[in-house]
Amino acid sequence: MASINDNYLKLKAGYLFPEIGRRVKQFTEANPSAKVIRMGIGDVTRPLTPTIIKAFHEGVEEMAHFSSFKGYGPEQGYDFLREAIAEYDYKARGANISADDIFISDGSKCDTGNIQEIFGSENIVALGDPVYPVYADTTVMSGKTGDSDETGYFEGIVYMPCTEENGFVPQLPKEKVDLIFLCFPNNPTGAVATASELKIWVDYALENKCIIFFDAAYQAFITDPAIPRTIYEIEGAEKCAIEFRSFSKTAGFTGTRCAFTVIPEGVMAFDKAGNPHKVKLLWNRRHTTKFNGVSYPVQKAAAAIYTPEGKKETDEVIAYYLENAQIMRDRLHEAGYVVFGGINAPYVWIKTKNDMKSWDFFDKLLHDANVVGTPGSGFGPSGEGYFRFSAFADRENVIEAMERIKNLK
Ligand SMILES: *Cc1c(COP(=O)(O)O)cnc(C)c1O
């Protein structure tokens, strides 16, 4: 008899975005003439830039000829890409990361979920509330929790509230924890962490032999030079932090798929007898066993992001989205909302008026303004009463959506 991994039964039925999709579909079927503006899901809208596309095409062309054809590549990624990353994302910022610490993959969603399997089920996981839902769900799938209660909290996960009071940057947990997910710039709140805030976490992790999973998917949106773009700018992080990066939001690769995980030599986890093991070697074992590498043309395209023209073009796209965020911030503020995020981040996070529930605001916005956003409560119970707008939209649509929201009764 086939039995299932019953951790899956603990999961909540609906992932947030399918539920949004269901409600939007229902509305558009009933109102076929409504011009719905989608600012919900965090997906980019601008195409890949010319330099990236050129490299992508060249990579495809190489596959067409006997002399340049490529079969399986290294599972960890091609050296040309790993070296460009080490050089421009890390060494240039004073972070001592080598190409060998970098594992190219097809996405940070998979990496943040897959990393769970190399850590034992007795680990206590801490995560922000609200945050990217993948961390909690994959913690459950990997057997590190009990059941969830009626508010949606799982037994065994330490939730760290991210609220207006703490500026949406979580405080150290009172309980002892082992694995800590941090996401900055944050999805969904758009909050960023300063070097001194990150230093508190790194010191805590070193002292308690914890590992920080640092999701920096939105680092490209940081324009303030004082805000760290990688956790390895913080002293000691190379001994306790794993960093997840993705080209999805950085360069429009959500449909092209390329990301990477950084695990420096010094990051250790312990066996039952208390002996240290290099996490990098465990991840290398997993990655090379279960993954066969990202396609060559895609890695060629990703490497083009690091050329001077590629960098200039992607910076322009990021600037476009950030300008959207600024327009949204201004207009939502004028419309009487309390507004957070949207600076150094592509998400604008607002408080609903009169403590309206997140899903009620979602329905009102959809029905009365034909605008789709994301209910804050979908990212964790502390997101109740908040709402996320994504700046990954066309300028025209952003302006139109904000106008409609201003006129909401
Ligand atoms: C979009 C996003 C990612 C990137 O996921 P990919 O699988 O690389 O597309 C990772 N983390 C967060 C918080 C995100 O919002």
Tab-separated table of C-alpha atoms and ligand atoms in Angstrom:
chain	number	residue	atom	x	y	z
A	1	MET	CA	0.000	0.000	0.000
A	2	ALA	CA	1.359	3.358	-0.972
A	3	SER	CA	1.363	5.788	1.900
A	4	ILE	CA	1.850	9.498	1.612
A	5	ASN	CA	4.140	11.994	3.293
A	6	ASP	CA	1.427	13.088	5.709
A	7	ASN	CA	3.104	16.424	6.329
A	8	TYR	CA	1.325	17.402	3.114
A	9	LEU	CA	-2.012	16.937	4.851
A	10	LYS	CA	-1.095	19.675	7.314
A	11	LEU	CA	-0.844	22.275	4.556
A	12	LYS	CA	-3.556	24.837	4.060
A	13	ALA	CA	-5.690	24.088	1.014
A	14	GLY	CA	-5.227	27.247	-0.985
A	15	TYR	CA	-1.972	28.802	-1.939
A	16	LEU	CA	-2.599	32.540	-2.038
A	17	PHE	CA	-2.277	33.156	-5.758
A	18	PRO	CA	-4.657	30.440	-6.961
A	19	GLU	CA	-7.322	31.953	-4.709
A	20	ILE	CA	-6.689	35.408	-6.181
A	21	GLY	CA	-6.882	33.888	-9.657
A	22	ARG	CA	-10.169	32.188	-8.821
A	23	ARG	CA	-11.800	35.404	-7.596
A	24	VAL	CA	-10.509	37.439	-10.543
A	25	LYS	CA	-11.762	34.812	-13.017
A	26	GLN	CA	-15.171	34.750	-11.388
A	27	PHE	CA	-15.349	38.550	-11.586
A	28	THR	CA	-14.180	38.843	-15.203
A	29	GLU	CA	-16.605	36.128	-16.353
A	30	ALA	CA	-19.458	38.017	-14.739
A	31	ASN	CA	-18.148	41.400	-15.984
A	32	PRO	CA	-16.538	40.728	-19.376
A	33	SER	CA	-16.247	44.409	-20.295
A	34	ALA	CA	-14.407	45.449	-17.123
A	35	LYS	CA	-10.815	46.541	-17.768
A	36	VAL	CA	-9.059	44.815	-14.891
A	37	ILE	CA	-5.618	46.095	-13.890
A	38	ARG	CA	-3.461	43.465	-12.222
A	39	MET	CA	-1.049	44.589	-9.560
A	40	GLY	CA	-1.286	41.410	-7.585
A	41	ILE	CA	1.202	38.677	-8.296
A	42	GLY	CA	4.885	39.630	-8.075
A	43	ASP	CA	5.758	39.001	-11.689
A	44	VAL	CA	7.720	41.317	-13.942
A	45	THR	CA	6.206	42.757	-17.131
A	46	ARG	CA	9.104	44.353	-19.065
A	47	PRO	CA	10.827	42.124	-21.651
A	48	LEU	CA	14.418	40.892	-21.431
A	49	THR	CA	16.778	43.690	-22.499
A	50	PRO	CA	18.618	43.681	-25.892
A	51	THR	CA	22.022	42.661	-24.510
A	52	ILE	CA	20.515	39.734	-22.620
A	53	ILE	CA	18.484	38.615	-25.630
A	54	LYS	CA	21.550	38.834	-27.873
A	55	ALA	CA	23.533	36.542	-25.554
A	56	PHE	CA	20.515	34.231	-25.272
A	57	HIS	CA	20.316	33.983	-29.103
A	58	GLU	CA	24.050	33.350	-29.362
A	59	GLY	CA	23.735	30.558	-26.816
A	60	VAL	CA	20.941	28.971	-28.826
A	61	GLU	CA	22.979	29.278	-32.038
A	62	GLU	CA	25.937	27.506	-30.415
A	63	MET	CA	23.666	24.556	-29.711
A	64	ALA	CA	23.015	24.248	-33.471
A	65	HIS	CA	26.573	23.405	-34.485
A	66	PHE	CA	28.700	20.333	-34.014
A	67	SER	CA	31.714	22.400	-32.908
A	68	SER	CA	29.920	24.426	-30.224
A	69	PHE	CA	27.096	22.109	-29.144
A	70	LYS	CA	26.818	21.515	-25.391
A	71	GLY	CA	25.306	18.554	-23.588
A	72	TYR	CA	25.169	18.290	-19.828
A	73	GLY	CA	26.978	21.183	-18.189
A	74	PRO	CA	28.360	21.272	-14.665
A	75	GLU	CA	25.463	20.815	-12.207
A	76	GLN	CA	26.672	23.802	-10.172
A	77	GLY	CA	26.669	26.055	-13.229
A	78	TYR	CA	29.190	27.205	-15.810
A	79	ASP	CA	32.329	28.883	-14.496
A	80	PHE	CA	31.784	31.957	-16.681
A	81	LEU	CA	28.575	32.734	-14.784
A	82	ARG	CA	29.777	31.738	-11.308
A	83	GLU	CA	32.898	33.850	-11.760
A	84	ALA	CA	30.953	36.901	-12.975
A	85	ILE	CA	28.664	36.619	-9.939
A	86	ALA	CA	31.565	36.259	-7.489
A	87	GLU	CA	33.322	39.230	-9.038
A	88	TYR	CA	30.502	41.738	-9.501
A	89	ASP	CA	27.940	40.802	-6.855
A	90	TYR	CA	30.376	39.971	-4.069
A	91	LYS	CA	34.066	40.871	-4.399
A	92	ALA	CA	33.129	44.329	-5.753
A	93	ARG	CA	31.174	44.897	-2.536
A	94	GLY	CA	33.969	43.685	-0.274
A	95	ALA	CA	32.361	40.295	0.335
A	96	ASN	CA	34.771	37.369	0.233
A	97	ILE	CA	32.732	34.909	-1.832
A	98	SER	CA	34.380	32.708	-4.446
A	99	ALA	CA	32.897	31.173	-7.588
A	100	ASP	CA	33.087	27.792	-5.879
A	101	ASP	CA	30.601	28.930	-3.184
A	102	ILE	CA	27.950	29.641	-5.837
A	103	PHE	CA	25.374	27.103	-7.047
A	104	ILE	CA	23.406	28.087	-10.155
A	105	SER	CA	19.818	26.845	-10.194
A	106	ASP	CA	16.504	27.334	-11.950
A	107	GLY	CA	14.964	29.413	-9.179
A	108	SER	CA	15.084	30.737	-5.667
A	109	LYS	CA	11.650	29.347	-4.983
A	110	CYS	CA	13.043	25.843	-5.450
A	111	ASP	CA	16.251	26.637	-3.585
A	112	THR	CA	14.567	28.117	-0.515
A	113	GLY	CA	12.330	25.055	-0.421
A	114	ASN	CA	14.946	22.436	-1.282
A	115	ILE	CA	17.482	23.669	1.273
A	116	GLN	CA	15.137	22.307	3.936
A	117	GLU	CA	15.930	18.678	3.149
A	118	ILE	CA	19.569	18.825	4.230
A	119	PHE	CA	18.533	19.909	7.736
A	120	GLY	CA	17.006	17.488	10.248
A	121	SER	CA	13.342	17.631	11.175
A	122	GLU	CA	14.230	18.591	14.779
A	123	ASN	CA	15.365	22.059	13.669
A	124	ILE	CA	13.218	24.943	14.869
A	125	VAL	CA	12.546	27.323	11.996
A	126	ALA	CA	11.934	31.034	12.560
A	127	LEU	CA	10.357	33.200	9.921
A	128	GLY	CA	8.857	36.623	9.469
A	129	ASP	CA	5.131	37.153	9.653
A	130	PRO	CA	4.053	38.253	7.050
A	131	VAL	CA	6.498	36.854	4.487
A	132	TYR	CA	6.841	34.938	1.180
A	133	PRO	CA	4.631	31.860	1.811
A	134	VAL	CA	7.154	29.340	0.452
A	135	TYR	CA	9.252	29.329	3.647
A	136	ALA	CA	6.444	28.174	5.923
A	137	ASP	CA	4.956	25.677	3.471
A	138	THR	CA	8.293	23.984	2.768
A	139	THR	CA	9.070	23.902	6.488
A	140	VAL	CA	5.840	21.947	6.894
A	141	MET	CA	6.524	19.658	3.918
A	142	SER	CA	9.949	18.783	5.327
A	143	GLY	CA	8.402	17.580	8.575
A	144	LYS	CA	9.610	20.270	10.959
A	145	THR	CA	6.181	21.258	12.300
A	146	GLY	CA	2.978	20.051	13.865
A	147	ASP	CA	-0.481	21.063	12.691
A	148	SER	CA	-1.715	24.595	12.161
A	149	ASP	CA	-4.124	26.380	14.455
A	150	GLU	CA	-7.201	28.345	13.374
A	151	THR	CA	-5.175	31.542	12.808
A	152	GLY	CA	-2.910	29.709	10.374
A	153	TYR	CA	0.174	29.357	12.581
A	154	PHE	CA	1.940	25.992	12.520
A	155	GLU	CA	3.029	24.394	15.754
A	156	GLY	CA	6.808	24.299	15.907
A	157	ILE	CA	7.481	27.346	13.705
A	158	VAL	CA	8.599	30.503	15.497
A	159	TYR	CA	6.774	33.414	13.875
A	160	MET	CA	8.422	36.781	14.177
A	161	PRO	CA	5.835	39.536	13.757
A	162	CYS	CA	6.806	42.274	11.305
A	163	THR	CA	4.649	45.207	12.242
A	164	GLU	CA	4.365	48.954	11.948
A	165	GLU	CA	5.921	49.179	15.447
A	166	ASN	CA	9.167	47.426	14.492
A	167	GLY	CA	9.284	48.961	11.015
A	168	PHE	CA	8.546	45.484	9.563
A	169	VAL	CA	12.006	44.254	10.604
A	170	PRO	CA	11.612	41.333	13.028
A	171	GLN	CA	13.151	41.275	16.489
A	172	LEU	CA	15.236	38.375	17.782
A	173	PRO	CA	13.011	35.510	18.948
A	174	LYS	CA	12.721	34.778	22.672
A	175	GLU	CA	12.657	31.027	21.982
A	176	LYS	CA	15.735	29.153	20.851
A	177	VAL	CA	15.702	28.620	17.087
A	178	ASP	CA	18.039	26.891	14.625
A	179	LEU	CA	17.184	28.060	11.120
A	180	ILE	CA	16.115	31.632	10.388
A	181	PHE	CA	14.553	32.904	7.180
A	182	LEU	CA	15.146	36.595	6.502
A	183	CYS	CA	13.978	38.362	3.340
A	184	PHE	CA	15.234	41.860	2.513
A	185	PRO	CA	14.111	43.898	0.639
A	186	ASN	CA	10.999	42.196	1.884
A	187	ASN	CA	8.194	40.550	0.038
A	188	PRO	CA	5.460	41.650	0.845
A	189	THR	CA	6.179	44.720	3.017
A	190	GLY	CA	8.948	46.322	0.936
A	191	ALA	CA	10.949	46.858	4.139
A	192	VAL	CA	14.753	46.892	3.986
A	193	ALA	CA	17.248	46.070	6.751
A	194	THR	CA	20.191	48.291	7.633
A	195	ALA	CA	23.675	46.933	8.284
A	196	SER	CA	23.244	47.361	12.034
A	197	GLU	CA	19.931	45.483	11.970
A	198	LEU	CA	21.507	42.623	10.026
A	199	LYS	CA	24.516	42.603	12.352
A	200	ILE	CA	22.200	41.792	15.286
A	201	TRP	CA	21.008	38.702	13.390
A	202	VAL	CA	24.471	37.590	12.354
A	203	ASP	CA	25.792	37.928	15.920
A	204	TYR	CA	22.805	35.984	17.219
A	205	ALA	CA	23.306	33.212	14.661
A	206	LEU	CA	27.010	32.896	15.435
A	207	GLU	CA	26.378	32.784	19.161
A	208	ASN	CA	23.616	30.189	18.894
A	209	LYS	CA	25.047	28.136	16.010
A	210	CYS	CA	22.038	28.984	13.863
A	211	ILE	CA	21.954	29.352	10.124
A	212	ILE	CA	20.370	32.363	8.440
A	213	PHE	CA	18.641	31.781	5.106
A	214	PHE	CA	18.915	35.211	3.543
A	215	ASP	CA	16.588	35.727	0.594
A	216	ALA	CA	17.914	38.683	-1.387
A	217	ALA	CA	15.655	38.246	-4.431
A	218	TYR	CA	15.026	41.999	-4.511
A	219	GLN	CA	18.537	43.298	-3.846
A	220	ALA	CA	18.673	44.970	-7.280
A	221	PHE	CA	16.039	47.445	-6.099
A	222	ILE	CA	18.299	48.869	-3.404
A	223	THR	CA	19.451	52.318	-4.480
A	224	ASP	CA	20.469	53.622	-1.045
A	225	PRO	CA	24.228	52.952	-0.775
A	226	ALA	CA	23.951	52.552	3.006
A	227	ILE	CA	21.700	49.476	2.734
A	228	PRO	CA	23.597	46.163	2.340
A	229	ARG	CA	22.873	44.340	-0.915
A	230	THR	CA	24.221	41.064	0.375
A	231	ILE	CA	24.345	39.680	3.903
A	232	TYR	CA	28.057	38.975	3.358
A	233	GLU	CA	28.707	42.687	3.743
A	234	ILE	CA	28.166	41.935	7.451
A	235	GLU	CA	31.203	40.598	9.290
A	236	GLY	CA	30.766	36.989	10.359
A	237	ALA	CA	27.935	36.234	7.903
A	238	GLU	CA	30.266	33.988	5.884
A	239	LYS	CA	30.171	31.606	8.886
A	240	CYS	CA	26.415	31.488	9.428
A	241	ALA	CA	24.465	32.622	6.365
A	242	ILE	CA	23.240	31.108	3.124
A	243	GLU	CA	22.143	33.654	0.539
A	244	PHE	CA	19.497	33.120	-2.138
A	245	ARG	CA	19.581	35.293	-5.231
A	246	SER	CA	17.546	35.229	-8.384
A	247	PHE	CA	17.649	36.873	-11.802
A	248	SER	CA	13.839	36.782	-11.817
A	249	LYS	CA	13.221	40.266	-10.430
A	250	THR	CA	16.746	41.579	-11.108
A	251	ALA	CA	16.583	41.105	-14.875
A	252	GLY	CA	13.148	39.817	-15.830
A	253	PHE	CA	13.986	36.098	-15.696
A	254	THR	CA	10.724	34.921	-14.121
A	255	GLY	CA	9.878	32.996	-17.286
A	256	THR	CA	13.479	32.277	-18.321
A	257	ARG	CA	14.509	30.744	-14.963
A	258	CYS	CA	17.916	31.325	-13.435
A	259	ALA	CA	18.959	31.897	-9.847
A	260	PHE	CA	21.715	30.942	-7.446
A	261	THR	CA	22.476	30.011	-3.868
A	262	VAL	CA	25.644	31.006	-2.037
A	263	ILE	CA	27.074	28.777	0.697
A	264	PRO	CA	30.517	29.792	1.957
A	265	GLU	CA	32.954	27.167	3.278
A	266	GLY	CA	32.575	28.305	6.871
A	267	VAL	CA	28.852	27.597	7.261
A	268	MET	CA	28.489	24.542	9.494
A	269	ALA	CA	25.678	22.329	10.744
A	270	PHE	CA	26.060	19.597	13.334
A	271	ASP	CA	25.410	15.870	13.549
A	272	LYS	CA	23.859	14.143	16.563
A	273	ALA	CA	27.282	13.764	18.185
A	274	GLY	CA	27.884	17.500	17.791
A	275	ASN	CA	30.470	17.233	15.026
A	276	PRO	CA	30.439	20.096	12.520
A	277	HIS	CA	29.796	19.458	8.814
A	278	LYS	CA	30.213	21.882	5.949
A	279	VAL	CA	26.752	22.745	4.691
A	280	LYS	CA	28.254	23.578	1.316
A	281	LEU	CA	29.290	19.945	0.828
A	282	LEU	CA	25.846	18.657	1.782
A	283	TRP	CA	24.189	21.063	-0.642
A	284	ASN	CA	26.685	20.115	-3.339
A	285	ARG	CA	25.713	16.471	-2.783
A	286	ARG	CA	22.015	17.241	-3.054
A	287	HIS	CA	22.378	19.585	-6.002
A	288	THR	CA	24.560	17.242	-8.062
A	289	THR	CA	22.340	14.244	-7.292
A	290	LYS	CA	18.965	15.822	-7.966
A	291	PHE	CA	19.706	18.578	-10.466
A	292	ASN	CA	21.356	18.571	-13.880
A	293	GLY	CA	22.068	22.229	-14.377
A	294	VAL	CA	20.396	25.247	-15.954
A	295	SER	CA	20.347	25.282	-19.742
A	296	TYR	CA	23.416	26.759	-21.420
A	297	PRO	CA	21.677	29.569	-23.373
A	298	VAL	CA	19.960	30.704	-20.171
A	299	GLN	CA	23.262	30.865	-18.296
A	300	LYS	CA	24.791	32.779	-21.237
A	301	ALA	CA	21.881	35.224	-21.052
A	302	ALA	CA	22.345	35.595	-17.279
A	303	ALA	CA	26.060	36.296	-17.649
A	304	ALA	CA	25.217	39.166	-20.033
A	305	ILE	CA	23.616	40.993	-17.090
A	306	TYR	CA	27.139	41.561	-15.768
A	307	THR	CA	28.471	43.237	-18.923
A	308	PRO	CA	28.536	47.065	-18.875
A	309	GLU	CA	25.649	47.316	-21.400
A	310	GLY	CA	23.678	44.566	-19.697
A	311	LYS	CA	24.058	46.283	-16.351
A	312	LYS	CA	23.030	49.648	-17.770
A	313	GLU	CA	19.917	48.184	-19.391
A	314	THR	CA	18.786	46.230	-16.347
A	315	ASP	CA	19.386	49.271	-14.133
A	316	GLU	CA	17.021	51.225	-16.395
A	317	VAL	CA	14.310	48.600	-16.047
A	318	ILE	CA	14.710	48.589	-12.261
A	319	ALA	CA	14.525	52.400	-12.259
A	320	TYR	CA	11.278	52.208	-14.232
A	321	TYR	CA	9.699	49.876	-11.665
A	322	LEU	CA	10.987	52.003	-8.791
A	323	GLU	CA	9.427	55.076	-10.370
A	324	ASN	CA	6.147	53.163	-10.549
A	325	ALA	CA	6.519	52.440	-6.846
A	326	GLN	CA	7.119	56.119	-6.129
A	327	ILE	CA	4.004	57.132	-8.083
A	328	MET	CA	1.999	54.512	-6.197
A	329	ARG	CA	3.335	55.697	-2.846
A	330	ASP	CA	2.449	59.321	-3.606
A	331	ARG	CA	-1.024	58.637	-4.997
A	332	LEU	CA	-1.990	56.170	-2.272
A	333	HIS	CA	-0.844	58.635	0.350
A	334	GLU	CA	-2.952	61.351	-1.319
A	335	ALA	CA	-5.876	58.922	-1.286
A	336	GLY	CA	-5.559	58.778	2.484
A	337	TYR	CA	-3.759	55.485	3.004
A	338	VAL	CA	-0.891	54.842	5.382
A	339	VAL	CA	1.846	53.681	3.012
A	340	PHE	CA	4.997	51.592	3.599
A	341	GLY	CA	7.706	50.130	1.370
A	342	GLY	CA	8.176	51.047	-2.279
A	343	ILE	CA	11.604	52.606	-1.659
A	344	ASN	CA	14.518	50.265	-2.423
A	345	ALA	CA	11.783	47.702	-3.115
A	346	PRO	CA	9.136	46.997	-5.769
A	347	TYR	CA	6.301	46.439	-3.303
A	348	VAL	CA	4.069	49.063	-1.758
A	349	TRP	CA	2.375	47.941	1.443
A	350	ILE	CA	-0.631	49.830	2.705
A	351	LYS	CA	-2.840	49.700	5.730
A	352	THR	CA	-6.515	49.355	4.800
A	353	LYS	CA	-8.851	52.048	6.043
A	354	ASN	CA	-10.982	51.486	9.164
A	355	ASP	CA	-9.321	48.130	9.881
A	356	MET	CA	-10.975	46.531	6.882
A	357	LYS	CA	-9.920	42.893	6.496
A	358	SER	CA	-7.403	42.235	3.725
A	359	TRP	CA	-9.712	39.973	1.681
A	360	ASP	CA	-12.647	42.400	2.068
A	361	PHE	CA	-10.444	45.142	0.683
A	362	PHE	CA	-9.386	42.807	-2.129
A	363	ASP	CA	-13.030	42.238	-3.114
A	364	LYS	CA	-13.930	45.917	-2.833
A	365	LEU	CA	-10.960	46.929	-4.965
A	366	LEU	CA	-11.739	44.269	-7.564
A	367	HIS	CA	-15.444	45.068	-7.788
A	368	ASP	CA	-15.426	48.860	-7.424
A	369	ALA	CA	-12.095	49.802	-9.036
A	370	ASN	CA	-11.336	46.682	-11.132
A	371	VAL	CA	-7.857	46.630	-9.643
A	372	VAL	CA	-6.191	43.448	-8.374
A	373	GLY	CA	-3.767	43.554	-5.474
A	374	THR	CA	-2.670	41.012	-2.892
A	375	PRO	CA	-4.283	40.629	0.542
A	376	GLY	CA	-1.692	41.061	3.282
A	377	SER	CA	-3.208	38.249	5.335
A	378	GLY	CA	-2.154	35.797	2.599
A	379	PHE	CA	1.454	36.273	3.706
A	380	GLY	CA	0.828	35.482	7.356
A	381	PRO	CA	-1.648	36.371	10.098
A	382	SER	CA	0.205	39.598	11.003
A	383	GLY	CA	-0.497	40.833	7.481
A	384	GLU	CA	-4.222	41.076	8.265
A	385	GLY	CA	-5.508	44.568	7.587
A	386	TYR	CA	-2.744	45.266	5.088
A	387	PHE	CA	-2.531	45.057	1.320
A	388	ARG	CA	0.299	44.705	-1.185
A	389	PHE	CA	0.634	46.411	-4.551
A	390	SER	CA	3.308	45.331	-6.988
A	391	ALA	CA	5.166	47.984	-8.998
A	392	PHE	CA	5.846	45.496	-11.814
A	393	ALA	CA	3.217	47.036	-14.072
A	394	ASP	CA	2.965	49.365	-17.047
A	395	ARG	CA	3.211	53.030	-16.150
A	396	GLU	CA	-0.093	53.753	-17.849
A	397	ASN	CA	-1.829	51.051	-15.811
A	398	VAL	CA	-0.229	52.232	-12.592
A	399	ILE	CA	-1.532	55.749	-13.103
A	400	GLU	CA	-4.980	54.530	-14.124
A	401	ALA	CA	-5.187	52.126	-11.159
A	402	MET	CA	-4.179	54.845	-8.706
A	403	GLU	CA	-6.776	57.204	-10.175
A	404	ARG	CA	-9.477	54.582	-9.701
A	405	ILE	CA	-8.384	53.930	-6.118
A	406	LYS	CA	-8.478	57.662	-5.380
A	407	ASN	CA	-12.094	57.738	-6.561
A	408	LEU	CA	-13.148	54.727	-4.478
A	409	LYS	CA	-16.120	55.442	-2.268
B	1	LIG	C1	10.090	36.210	-6.626
B	1	LIG	C2	10.769	35.747	-5.388
B	1	LIG	C3	11.800	34.823	-5.453
B	1	LIG	C4	12.333	34.350	-6.795
B	1	LIG	O1	11.873	33.133	-7.139
B	1	LIG	P1	12.371	32.437	-8.486
B	1	LIG	O2	11.992	31.029	-8.260
B	1	LIG	O3	13.850	32.634	-8.582
B	1	LIG	O4	11.649	33.082	-9.628
B	1	LIG	C5	12.426	34.422	-4.287
B	1	LIG	N1	12.057	34.927	-3.101
B	1	LIG	C6	11.093	35.833	-3.000
B	1	LIG	C7	10.765	36.401	-1.680
B	1	LIG	C8	10.394	36.247	-4.132
B	1	LIG	O5	9.411	37.133	-4.014
